[in-house]
Amino acid sequence: MNDAIKTILLWMVIGIILISVFNNFGPRRETEEKISYSAFLQKIKQGDVNTVTISDQNVTGKYQTGKTFTTYLPMRQDPVLLKDMLDKGVIVQGKQPDQPGLWVHLLNLLPWIIIIAIWIYVLRQQTGGGKGGAFSFGRSRARLLNADQVKITFSDVAGCEEAKEEVKELVDFLKDPGKFQRLGGKIPRGVLLVGPPGTGKTLLAKAVAGEAKVPFFTISGSDFVEMFVGVGASRVRDMFDQAKKQAPCIIFIDEIDAVGRHRGAGLGGGHDEREQTLNQLLVEMDGFQGSEGVIVIAATNRPDVLDPALLRPGRFDRQVVVGLPDVKGREQILRVHSRKLPLADDVDVSVIARGTPGFSGADLANIVNEAALFAARSNKRAVDMDDFEKAKDKVIMGTERRSIVMSEQEKKLTAYHEAGHAIVGLLVPEHDPVHKVTIIPRGRALGVTMFLPEGDRYNYTREYLESKISSLFGGRLAEEIIFGDSKVTTGASNDIQKASELARNMVTKWGLSEKVGPLTIGGQDEEVFLGHSITRHKEVSEATFSMIDAEVREIIDRNYKRAERILKENIEKLHAMAEALVKYETINLDQIHDVMEGKTVREPANWQSNKENSGKAKPKVKEKEKEESAEDKSLNANEGAAQADGSSVN
Ligand code: ADP
Ligand code: MG
Ligand code: ZN
């Protein structure tokens, strides 16, 4: 629970205790005798009463004896009572009704106290409990890193040389804005870093600050977007004010798409807040001259959704693309990250780089880290190639889960499924080469067929995509051919989904269909705002829609049939590979070749020792684990969520 609430609750408890203590130890009235109204009248008649004090309906009085009593008058006025009392010589006093005690006041306040507590709690949540405390929500939430706090330099960023070149200019400018102007240089104001996640955009922005040795304000686009209208805009204003005081400096807006989306997109308005924030950002960017020495760097992986106004001259007019690294880039990134690790002699970074097409810098950093962990776990002195290989598999496919115990039947089914993928993949044209097939469960997958592209691919041909669709169907088809329709599992649903997605994209996005032709339908279909996609779809007629459907279906049918034909024609290879898989659980490239050439499958190099290890590692079958694996099988796809672009896992 939140500290603020805790404190308030604590004070409330203390208060209540104090009040009840005061009430109990306050003026005691124990000596007072409580009597009924009729008894009271009786006493008056008998002349026993000396004085009474009446306050509203409460009566306290004194007997002639000096003892006190209290009673309570009925609502109905009794006109005779006063006369009777006066007749008997009772001294009658009136008194203002008692003021409610302190604690009654507090009790009345209680709901308010609770409301205020909740209010403060909500505000705290909103402001992330930052140093500003509860009432600073209009202030900028940018974090300021001082010049000496940014330790990252260009040497930490690898594999994106062009991007580095482009931002180096900013460093020159920040180091001495005056000199830059004297020489007539055009002063940059905003730079937009564009690229997929994990490619080092944040890193690059920090490196600019680190190289130039200037302060670095960092804020995420989502920090501007608030529940309260106007807060985002005032945050923007505040951030620019602060930055101007620190100039020369860098403002870094990470994930600017959160605030910089198209204005006016979406249904039913309700995006006023975001629009106001965006407008304020535009105003600020127009307002300052580059000469003030503030440079705004923003990063996004969705430049397509940005409001065009942001990209106009004088704003983020310069775009720097930070793309996925190529082979050489990956090698350099791996080197940067393994700089501080003791590497064994057999480590060849270029081999790892070649085996990781489509990986981002973040993925590669992750591999190096995992490799170091594997080495540490087995108490090695240096990280060797084996560790890297394991780390790569883990990052691509998820952790091996040897503890899942599959029944013989399940194992056989998975073996045929994976063999089906592999054999179709091997026998269709232009398919990525198979690298490894395994039926050891990994992550959420029960088995994995790994394909490794030879080089980096930037474009996909129709042939390539159709082959991929074929090999995706291979798994399910092999199950069907061997075990019959009734035994087919849900394990292939992910394959089928991927295949349909590919086919649909071929027709609607990449213009790779003969009948529909080069037509893009739906545009950026990940556009979140409903408003957009609705208007876009009007471009497409009903007739085109049904043509698309027919075309998608045809691509799928064609490749399904092709996969079926290949498997039926090569059924003995399918059997051989599945048997090898059941026996060895993982088969490597050599073994795959043996299968395809019809030879007996060789044993892998260190198979015996591996087998002993895994035998030892495997615990006795526990009922609970069995349940878990059964559940996994039914709920999850046969293949992992760890589908890394480029290195396809089928
Ligand atoms: P982005 O902001 O593009 O999503 P980050 O800059 O946050 O990516 O990258 C995350 C991490 O991945 C970095 O901290 C770094 O360790 C690693 N990394 C990413 N790209 C590179 C690169 N080009 N060179 C070195 N390390 C990188
Ligand atoms: Mg980032
Ligand atoms: Zn599959």
XYZ file of C-alpha atoms and ligand atoms in Angstrom:
679
model
C 0.000 0.000 0.000
C 0.997 3.540 -0.516
C 2.920 5.348 2.183
C 0.640 8.367 2.199
C -2.387 6.244 2.967
C -0.513 4.321 5.604
C 0.441 7.534 7.366
C -3.062 8.901 7.224
C -4.578 5.687 8.527
C -2.045 5.644 11.334
C -2.958 9.178 12.393
C -6.620 8.347 12.245
C -6.169 5.382 14.535
C -4.111 7.454 16.961
C -6.752 10.184 16.886
C -9.595 7.807 17.615
C -7.697 6.262 20.507
C -6.944 9.679 21.998
C -10.548 10.803 21.667
C -11.966 7.751 23.334
C -9.415 8.095 26.117
C -10.464 11.719 26.696
C -14.085 10.767 26.685
C -13.599 8.074 29.273
C -11.421 10.045 31.601
C -13.254 13.314 31.173
C -15.645 14.646 33.880
C -17.290 11.552 35.245
C -21.006 11.469 35.864
C -21.202 8.197 37.655
C -22.727 9.707 40.780
C -25.746 10.866 38.812
C -28.833 8.803 39.281
C -30.918 8.199 36.204
C -34.571 8.382 36.935
C -37.722 8.137 34.883
C -39.900 11.107 34.051
C -42.704 9.919 36.271
C -40.292 9.407 39.147
C -39.071 12.922 38.499
C -42.649 14.317 38.762
C -43.133 12.290 41.917
C -39.984 13.736 43.466
C -41.106 17.262 42.654
C -44.492 16.661 44.213
C -42.784 15.300 47.305
C -40.647 18.450 47.423
C -37.444 16.429 47.270
C -35.980 18.443 44.387
C -33.789 21.434 45.013
C -32.661 22.622 41.574
C -33.074 21.552 37.972
C -31.217 22.572 34.863
C -33.094 22.028 31.651
C -31.355 21.874 28.370
C -33.644 20.824 25.563
C -35.067 17.565 26.820
C -32.203 16.797 29.157
C -32.749 17.514 32.775
C -30.121 17.384 35.469
C -31.021 18.259 38.975
C -30.143 18.117 42.635
C -32.160 16.628 45.435
C -32.450 18.406 48.714
C -29.964 15.829 49.938
C -27.372 17.158 47.484
C -27.336 14.054 45.325
C -27.671 14.653 41.580
C -29.961 12.978 39.128
C -30.818 13.148 35.455
C -33.896 12.477 33.480
C -35.261 12.964 30.056
C -38.369 14.960 29.195
C -40.877 13.501 26.798
C -41.263 15.388 23.545
C -44.717 16.624 24.430
C -44.528 19.876 26.338
C -45.915 19.608 29.803
C -47.189 23.122 30.720
C -48.051 22.054 34.239
C -44.548 20.872 35.025
C -42.988 24.313 35.269
C -45.761 25.595 37.474
C -45.499 22.570 39.750
C -41.762 23.063 40.079
C -42.055 26.730 40.858
C -44.804 25.993 43.386
C -42.499 23.595 45.187
C -39.720 26.186 45.223
C -37.424 24.345 42.836
C -34.747 26.551 41.340
C -35.141 26.177 37.573
C -32.330 26.971 35.210
C -32.177 26.782 31.443
C -29.095 25.742 29.534
C -28.011 25.781 25.981
C -27.892 22.259 24.612
C -24.451 20.623 24.850
C -22.134 21.312 21.978
C -21.270 18.094 20.201
C -17.913 16.818 21.420
C -14.682 17.114 19.503
C -14.855 13.552 18.394
C -18.241 14.035 16.786
C -16.647 16.707 14.637
C -13.862 14.360 13.722
C -16.287 11.600 12.873
C -18.064 13.982 10.545
C -14.765 14.732 8.923
C -13.879 11.066 8.494
C -15.359 10.580 5.016
C -13.532 13.695 3.874
C -10.283 12.463 5.301
C -10.718 9.215 3.416
C -11.580 11.003 0.181
C -8.535 13.231 0.493
C -6.348 10.220 1.231
C -7.539 8.467 -1.887
C -7.054 11.638 -3.917
C -3.471 11.960 -2.734
C -2.928 8.293 -3.460
C -4.166 8.668 -7.013
C -1.992 11.695 -7.586
C 1.020 9.869 -6.275
C 0.344 7.021 -8.628
C 0.063 9.427 -11.502
C 3.254 11.205 -10.811
C 5.021 7.953 -10.130
C 5.800 9.093 -6.624
C 8.563 11.189 -8.095
C 10.624 13.643 -6.180
C 8.082 16.348 -6.886
C 5.655 14.803 -4.447
C 1.920 14.866 -4.651
C 1.190 18.244 -6.120
C 3.632 18.568 -8.958
C 1.593 16.969 -11.657
C 1.713 19.955 -13.945
C 5.473 19.897 -13.835
C 7.639 18.096 -16.253
C 8.505 14.561 -15.374
C 11.621 14.545 -17.458
C 14.580 13.014 -15.732
C 17.677 15.096 -15.890
C 21.026 13.428 -16.243
C 23.890 15.813 -15.750
C 26.817 15.978 -18.090
C 28.945 13.725 -15.925
C 26.167 11.213 -15.326
C 25.962 10.075 -18.923
C 28.730 7.538 -19.308
C 27.753 6.183 -22.704
C 29.825 7.138 -25.714
C 29.839 6.271 -29.377
C 32.150 3.354 -28.715
C 29.247 1.617 -26.937
C 27.070 1.831 -30.005
C 27.953 -0.499 -32.828
C 26.520 -1.714 -36.059
C 24.770 1.454 -37.150
C 27.566 3.487 -38.654
C 25.409 5.680 -40.882
C 23.199 6.703 -37.992
C 26.253 7.426 -35.886
C 27.737 9.591 -38.621
C 24.565 11.607 -38.842
C 24.280 12.321 -35.149
C 27.963 13.146 -34.802
C 27.134 16.519 -36.268
C 24.894 17.188 -33.291
C 27.807 16.568 -30.996
C 29.911 19.171 -32.778
C 27.102 21.640 -32.480
C 26.438 20.980 -28.810
C 30.084 21.246 -27.916
C 30.284 24.795 -29.200
C 27.028 26.211 -30.537
C 28.603 29.616 -31.144
C 31.346 28.336 -33.392
C 28.877 26.375 -35.399
C 26.815 29.457 -36.076
C 29.720 31.656 -36.970
C 30.631 29.218 -39.666
C 27.108 29.475 -40.993
C 26.122 25.936 -40.163
C 22.446 25.136 -40.281
C 21.340 24.572 -36.785
C 19.484 21.358 -36.182
C 16.516 21.497 -33.846
C 14.896 18.146 -33.843
C 16.166 14.750 -34.854
C 13.906 11.761 -35.100
C 15.482 8.350 -34.608
C 13.449 5.759 -36.415
C 13.902 2.025 -36.152
C 12.597 -1.261 -34.798
C 12.677 -1.862 -31.018
C 16.008 -2.758 -29.487
C 18.175 -1.353 -32.235
C 19.859 1.171 -29.970
C 17.884 4.377 -30.449
C 17.888 5.229 -26.759
C 21.504 4.204 -26.575
C 22.436 6.457 -29.474
C 20.688 9.476 -27.962
C 22.543 8.931 -24.711
C 25.793 8.551 -26.566
C 25.276 11.961 -28.153
C 24.872 13.492 -24.705
C 27.833 11.518 -23.392
C 30.078 12.599 -26.231
C 29.056 16.223 -26.110
C 29.174 16.243 -22.302
C 25.908 18.110 -21.995
C 22.898 17.529 -19.717
C 20.330 15.090 -20.975
C 16.610 15.359 -20.259
C 14.837 12.135 -20.887
C 11.110 11.586 -20.928
C 8.860 9.033 -22.497
C 5.997 10.051 -24.735
C 3.582 8.194 -22.519
C 4.557 10.388 -19.564
C 2.813 13.283 -21.233
C -0.419 11.500 -21.659
C -2.453 12.040 -18.557
C -5.938 11.661 -17.289
C -6.278 15.338 -16.582
C -6.724 17.617 -19.504
C -4.002 20.192 -19.777
C -1.461 18.382 -17.666
C 0.473 17.036 -20.626
C 0.676 20.446 -22.244
C 1.942 22.107 -19.102
C 4.493 19.364 -18.700
C 5.808 20.059 -22.160
C 6.074 23.775 -21.373
C 7.821 23.121 -18.110
C 10.269 20.709 -19.689
C 11.303 23.213 -22.342
C 11.648 25.959 -19.718
C 13.915 23.776 -17.651
C 15.939 22.749 -20.676
C 16.517 26.342 -21.773
C 18.057 27.073 -18.399
C 20.488 24.200 -18.870
C 21.427 24.864 -22.491
C 23.290 23.554 -24.324
C 21.507 20.313 -23.641
C 19.468 17.513 -25.137
C 15.812 16.737 -24.653
C 15.150 13.124 -25.478
C 11.551 12.083 -26.026
C 11.423 8.309 -26.169
C 8.522 6.607 -27.903
C 7.139 9.849 -29.180
C 4.369 8.038 -31.016
C 2.471 7.879 -27.722
C 1.889 11.611 -27.919
C 2.624 12.378 -31.555
C -0.042 10.361 -33.310
C -2.185 11.860 -36.045
C -4.507 14.415 -34.633
C -8.128 13.839 -35.332
C -7.759 10.123 -35.710
C -10.057 7.898 -33.762
C -13.731 7.849 -33.078
C -15.714 10.040 -30.752
C -13.035 12.584 -29.988
C -11.798 12.138 -26.448
C -8.225 12.628 -27.545
C -8.277 16.285 -26.648
C -5.618 15.792 -24.063
C -3.189 14.178 -26.448
C -3.866 16.809 -29.066
C -3.267 19.634 -26.636
C -0.003 18.064 -25.621
C 1.051 17.596 -29.199
C 0.085 21.165 -30.060
C 2.116 22.459 -27.157
C 5.071 20.409 -28.324
C 4.782 21.919 -31.789
C 4.513 25.403 -30.339
C 7.604 24.912 -28.215
C 9.584 23.526 -31.103
C 8.645 26.472 -33.258
C 9.295 28.885 -30.445
C 12.892 28.194 -29.732
C 15.708 28.982 -32.020
C 18.393 26.410 -32.364
C 20.785 29.041 -31.129
C 19.524 28.449 -27.640
C 21.432 25.229 -27.774
C 18.596 22.881 -27.044
C 18.323 19.907 -29.344
C 15.306 17.667 -29.283
C 15.920 14.044 -30.117
C 12.926 11.772 -30.362
C 12.706 8.062 -30.992
C 9.954 5.928 -32.419
C 9.407 2.604 -34.052
C 6.172 3.774 -35.627
C 7.037 6.773 -37.796
C 4.017 5.934 -39.918
C 1.550 6.961 -37.215
C 3.202 10.284 -36.418
C 1.352 13.476 -37.092
C 2.787 14.965 -40.286
C 3.044 18.325 -38.552
C 5.828 16.928 -36.403
C 7.950 16.216 -39.435
C 7.685 19.652 -40.987
C 10.790 21.829 -41.350
C 11.867 23.405 -38.116
C 10.616 20.497 -36.089
C 11.810 16.944 -36.507
C 13.011 17.705 -39.964
C 15.880 15.301 -39.777
C 15.196 11.600 -39.633
C 17.899 9.129 -38.799
C 17.127 5.506 -39.505
C 18.508 3.058 -36.984
C 17.921 -0.254 -38.660
C 18.502 -3.848 -37.723
C 22.220 -4.577 -37.941
C 23.688 -6.580 -40.803
C 26.229 -9.385 -40.369
C 29.099 -7.005 -39.813
C 27.075 -4.848 -37.495
C 26.015 -7.828 -35.440
C 29.614 -8.904 -35.136
C 30.589 -5.471 -33.856
C 27.722 -5.358 -31.402
C 28.678 -8.788 -30.081
C 32.229 -7.537 -29.664
C 31.094 -4.441 -27.785
C 29.081 -6.505 -25.373
C 31.629 -9.260 -24.857
C 34.429 -6.744 -24.296
C 34.452 -7.338 -20.581
C 33.977 -11.108 -20.713
C 36.768 -13.666 -20.641
C 36.311 -15.458 -23.945
C 37.644 -18.933 -24.692
C 39.846 -19.364 -27.758
C 37.213 -21.249 -29.688
C 34.794 -18.313 -29.702
C 34.341 -16.923 -33.169
C 32.063 -13.930 -32.969
C 31.584 -13.830 -36.723
C 30.008 -17.291 -36.667
C 27.494 -16.178 -34.071
C 26.822 -13.060 -36.085
C 26.117 -15.152 -39.155
C 23.712 -17.347 -37.229
C 21.599 -14.492 -35.951
C 20.002 -12.711 -38.899
C 17.210 -10.368 -37.953
C 18.478 -9.961 -34.418
C 18.453 -6.508 -32.881
C 21.214 -5.074 -30.746
C 19.140 -5.795 -27.670
C 18.768 -9.464 -28.689
C 22.510 -9.737 -29.198
C 23.238 -8.124 -25.836
C 20.873 -10.687 -24.413
C 22.752 -13.575 -26.063
C 26.073 -12.410 -24.659
C 24.538 -12.101 -21.236
C 22.948 -15.547 -21.387
C 26.202 -17.076 -22.587
C 28.016 -15.595 -19.604
C 25.355 -17.049 -17.328
C 25.679 -20.505 -18.895
C 29.435 -20.373 -18.420
C 29.067 -19.264 -14.820
C 26.588 -22.007 -14.106
C 29.040 -24.670 -15.199
C 31.914 -22.971 -13.365
C 33.931 -22.318 -16.468
C 36.795 -19.870 -16.493
C 35.888 -18.466 -19.849
C 32.803 -18.270 -21.986
C 33.135 -20.734 -24.860
C 31.368 -21.326 -28.130
C 29.130 -23.958 -26.615
C 27.744 -21.377 -24.195
C 27.048 -18.997 -27.038
C 25.327 -21.733 -28.994
C 23.112 -22.555 -26.027
C 22.411 -18.899 -25.374
C 21.411 -18.392 -28.990
C 19.006 -21.320 -28.880
C 17.549 -20.028 -25.671
C 17.002 -16.547 -27.016
C 15.504 -17.856 -30.244
C 13.405 -20.659 -28.868
C 13.061 -20.173 -25.146
C 14.499 -22.281 -22.369
C 14.702 -26.031 -22.761
C 12.176 -27.668 -20.558
C 13.465 -31.165 -20.082
C 11.335 -31.589 -17.004
C 8.203 -31.808 -19.100
C 7.569 -35.462 -19.541
C 5.857 -36.409 -22.739
C 4.166 -39.722 -23.170
C 5.588 -41.991 -25.878
C 2.593 -41.198 -28.024
C 3.014 -37.442 -27.638
C 6.684 -37.731 -28.360
C 6.022 -39.658 -31.534
C 3.397 -37.187 -32.630
C 5.690 -34.235 -32.049
C 8.501 -36.038 -33.863
C 6.362 -36.561 -36.960
C 5.098 -33.006 -36.754
C 8.578 -31.489 -36.693
C 9.882 -33.942 -39.289
C 7.009 -32.855 -41.499
C 8.068 -29.222 -41.260
C 11.694 -30.098 -41.901
C 11.171 -32.386 -44.880
C 8.824 -30.032 -46.693
C 11.211 -27.186 -45.911
C 14.103 -29.144 -47.354
C 12.321 -30.053 -50.565
C 10.663 -26.818 -51.642
C 12.616 -24.261 -53.678
C 14.216 -21.183 -52.147
C 13.478 -22.231 -48.593
C 15.883 -21.296 -45.804
C 18.135 -24.288 -45.027
C 17.177 -26.436 -42.057
C 19.586 -26.055 -39.172
C 18.357 -28.267 -36.411
C 15.256 -30.179 -35.424
C 14.334 -30.908 -31.856
C 11.484 -32.363 -29.849
C 12.822 -31.140 -26.547
C 10.168 -28.772 -25.280
C 11.340 -25.217 -25.233
C 9.513 -22.234 -23.873
C 5.925 -22.848 -24.834
C 6.742 -25.110 -27.747
C 6.802 -28.875 -27.677
C 9.224 -29.080 -30.551
C 11.062 -26.792 -32.887
C 12.387 -26.968 -36.410
C 14.987 -24.294 -36.892
C 15.733 -22.843 -40.254
C 18.658 -20.514 -40.769
C 18.801 -18.142 -43.682
C 22.212 -18.046 -45.341
C 22.452 -14.326 -45.668
C 20.350 -11.467 -44.478
C 17.196 -11.114 -46.431
C 15.740 -7.756 -47.185
C 13.197 -8.825 -49.712
C 11.081 -11.877 -50.000
C 10.148 -13.382 -53.310
C 6.818 -14.998 -53.966
C 8.564 -18.318 -54.346
C 10.176 -17.964 -50.920
C 6.946 -17.028 -49.189
C 4.971 -19.821 -50.782
C 7.641 -22.322 -49.781
C 7.364 -21.052 -46.258
C 3.619 -21.556 -46.292
C 4.162 -25.105 -47.539
C 6.611 -25.965 -44.796
C 4.299 -24.493 -42.173
C 1.607 -26.932 -43.289
C 4.118 -29.805 -43.245
C 3.775 -30.347 -39.509
C 0.049 -30.768 -39.360
C -0.022 -32.805 -42.549
C 2.556 -35.289 -41.270
C 0.436 -35.871 -38.185
C -2.610 -36.428 -40.358
C -0.926 -38.762 -42.805
C 0.570 -40.955 -40.113
C -2.043 -40.926 -37.387
C -5.222 -40.087 -39.288
C -7.551 -37.130 -38.932
C -8.906 -38.054 -35.562
C -5.561 -37.932 -33.801
C -4.511 -34.521 -35.027
C -3.796 -32.171 -32.175
C -4.371 -28.511 -31.583
C -0.608 -28.109 -31.624
C -0.579 -26.864 -35.177
C -2.930 -23.933 -34.750
C -0.036 -21.520 -34.591
C 1.394 -22.864 -37.849
C -1.923 -22.472 -39.573
C -2.345 -18.982 -38.271
C 1.106 -18.006 -39.484
C 0.476 -19.543 -42.887
C -2.811 -17.704 -43.336
C -1.215 -14.463 -42.240
C 1.551 -14.858 -44.808
C -0.912 -15.658 -47.557
C -3.107 -12.696 -46.668
C -0.184 -10.315 -46.534
C 1.031 -11.556 -49.890
C -2.253 -10.550 -51.443
C -3.206 -7.424 -49.544
C 0.072 -5.883 -48.535
C 2.937 -6.941 -50.711
C 1.086 -7.020 -54.005
C 2.353 -10.510 -54.756
C -0.815 -11.891 -56.216
C -1.370 -12.146 -59.947
C -5.106 -11.627 -59.873
C -5.373 -8.816 -57.366
C -2.195 -7.217 -58.597
C -0.016 -4.660 -56.906
C -2.645 -3.153 -54.638
C -2.253 -2.290 -51.008
C -5.375 -2.683 -49.007
C -5.767 -1.438 -45.486
C -2.454 0.387 -45.545
C -0.824 0.435 -42.160
C -3.249 -2.044 -40.810
C -1.804 -1.871 -37.336
C -3.262 1.590 -37.059
C -4.935 1.534 -33.690
C -7.462 4.192 -34.340
C -10.617 2.726 -35.610
C -11.484 5.911 -37.433
C -8.690 5.407 -39.860
C -9.234 1.851 -40.826
C -12.898 2.457 -41.413
C -12.280 5.222 -43.879
C -9.522 3.293 -45.567
C -11.657 0.284 -46.161
C -14.055 2.303 -48.199
C -11.462 2.271 -50.938
C -12.104 -1.419 -51.414
C -15.176 -2.661 -53.213
C -17.087 -5.774 -52.288
C -15.934 -7.420 -55.476
C -12.299 -6.811 -54.601
C -12.907 -8.228 -51.164
C -14.214 -11.506 -52.484
C -11.417 -11.638 -55.017
C -8.900 -11.243 -52.194
C -10.558 -14.009 -50.243
C -10.494 -16.318 -53.212
C -6.872 -15.524 -53.915
C -5.784 -16.111 -50.325
C -7.628 -19.388 -50.320
C -5.971 -20.420 -53.528
C -2.460 -19.712 -52.239
C -3.223 -21.741 -49.150
C -4.752 -24.642 -51.100
C -1.922 -24.737 -53.563
C 0.721 -24.964 -50.871
C -1.234 -27.346 -48.711
C -1.494 -29.711 -51.628
C 2.171 -29.301 -52.460
C 3.202 -30.133 -48.895
C 0.911 -33.139 -48.895
C 2.388 -34.405 -52.130
C 5.953 -33.970 -50.905
C 5.280 -35.827 -47.679
C 3.503 -38.704 -49.388
C 6.258 -39.074 -51.943
C 8.911 -39.052 -49.224
C 7.124 -41.009 -46.605
C 10.098 -43.254 -45.815
C 12.205 -40.159 -45.120
C 9.477 -38.875 -42.860
C 9.534 -42.155 -40.936
C 13.317 -42.127 -40.752
C 13.509 -38.577 -39.453
C 10.755 -39.087 -36.912
C 12.480 -42.224 -35.640
C 15.763 -40.381 -35.346
C 13.995 -37.647 -33.431
C 12.357 -40.043 -31.019
C 15.777 -41.618 -30.447
C 18.005 -38.552 -30.243
C 15.465 -35.826 -29.433
C 17.591 -33.272 -31.294
C 19.117 -33.923 -34.687
C 21.755 -31.750 -36.279
C 22.599 -30.914 -39.844
C 24.701 -34.055 -40.468
C 21.958 -36.294 -39.205
C 19.377 -34.476 -41.294
C 21.540 -35.086 -44.357
C 21.786 -38.768 -43.477
C 18.017 -38.981 -43.416
C 17.646 -37.212 -46.721
C 20.260 -39.414 -48.380
C 18.606 -42.545 -47.060
C 21.609 -43.559 -44.956
C 21.421 -44.799 -41.395
C 21.432 -41.802 -39.135
C 24.764 -41.357 -37.397
C 25.053 -40.724 -33.696
C 25.908 -37.187 -32.771
C 29.415 -36.652 -31.410
C 28.764 -36.488 -27.712
C 25.481 -38.263 -27.660
C 26.252 -40.954 -25.084
C 27.449 -38.514 -22.511
C 24.522 -36.256 -23.184
C 22.146 -39.101 -22.781
C 23.556 -39.989 -19.393
C 23.289 -36.407 -18.309
C 19.767 -35.984 -19.403
C 18.874 -39.334 -17.870
C 20.191 -38.107 -14.577
C 18.623 -34.723 -14.873
C 15.245 -36.110 -15.643
C 13.266 -36.462 -12.456
C 10.805 -39.237 -11.874
C 7.515 -38.565 -13.516
C 5.420 -36.650 -11.098
C 1.715 -36.478 -11.523
C 1.724 -32.718 -11.354
C 4.192 -32.275 -14.145
C 2.253 -34.640 -16.285
C -0.797 -32.510 -15.856
C 1.095 -29.403 -16.737
C 2.420 -30.867 -19.927
C -0.960 -32.086 -20.957
C -2.394 -28.667 -20.426
C 0.409 -27.058 -22.337
C -0.217 -29.245 -25.258
C -3.853 -28.444 -25.497
C -3.638 -24.729 -24.883
C -0.532 -23.718 -26.675
C 0.694 -23.950 -30.129
C 3.169 -26.620 -30.964
C 5.745 -24.008 -31.666
C 7.203 -21.319 -29.568
C 6.308 -17.741 -29.238
C 9.995 -17.253 -29.865
C 9.667 -16.609 -33.519
C 12.571 -14.398 -34.408
C 12.193 -12.647 -37.705
C 14.607 -13.931 -40.247
C 15.701 -17.079 -38.516
C 12.474 -18.852 -38.839
C 11.356 -21.369 -36.351
C 8.769 -23.590 -37.861
P 15.709 1.070 -28.561
O 15.669 2.345 -27.810
O 16.031 1.241 -30.007
O 14.500 0.222 -28.389
P 17.837 0.517 -26.767
O 18.743 1.625 -27.079
O 16.988 0.675 -25.561
O 16.908 0.202 -28.000
O 18.673 -0.819 -26.680
C 18.568 -1.721 -25.634
C 19.893 -2.344 -25.317
O 20.339 -3.162 -26.387
C 20.991 -1.328 -25.136
O 21.048 -0.908 -23.818
C 22.240 -2.086 -25.547
O 22.737 -2.852 -24.483
C 21.732 -3.018 -26.607
N 21.937 -2.458 -27.940
C 20.957 -2.135 -28.815
N 21.476 -1.661 -29.949
C 22.806 -1.659 -29.806
C 23.901 -1.257 -30.644
N 23.682 -0.762 -31.865
N 25.149 -1.381 -30.156
C 25.355 -1.872 -28.918
N 24.383 -2.250 -28.091
C 23.117 -2.172 -28.505
Mg 14.219 2.805 -26.461
Zn 4.515 -26.863 -36.210
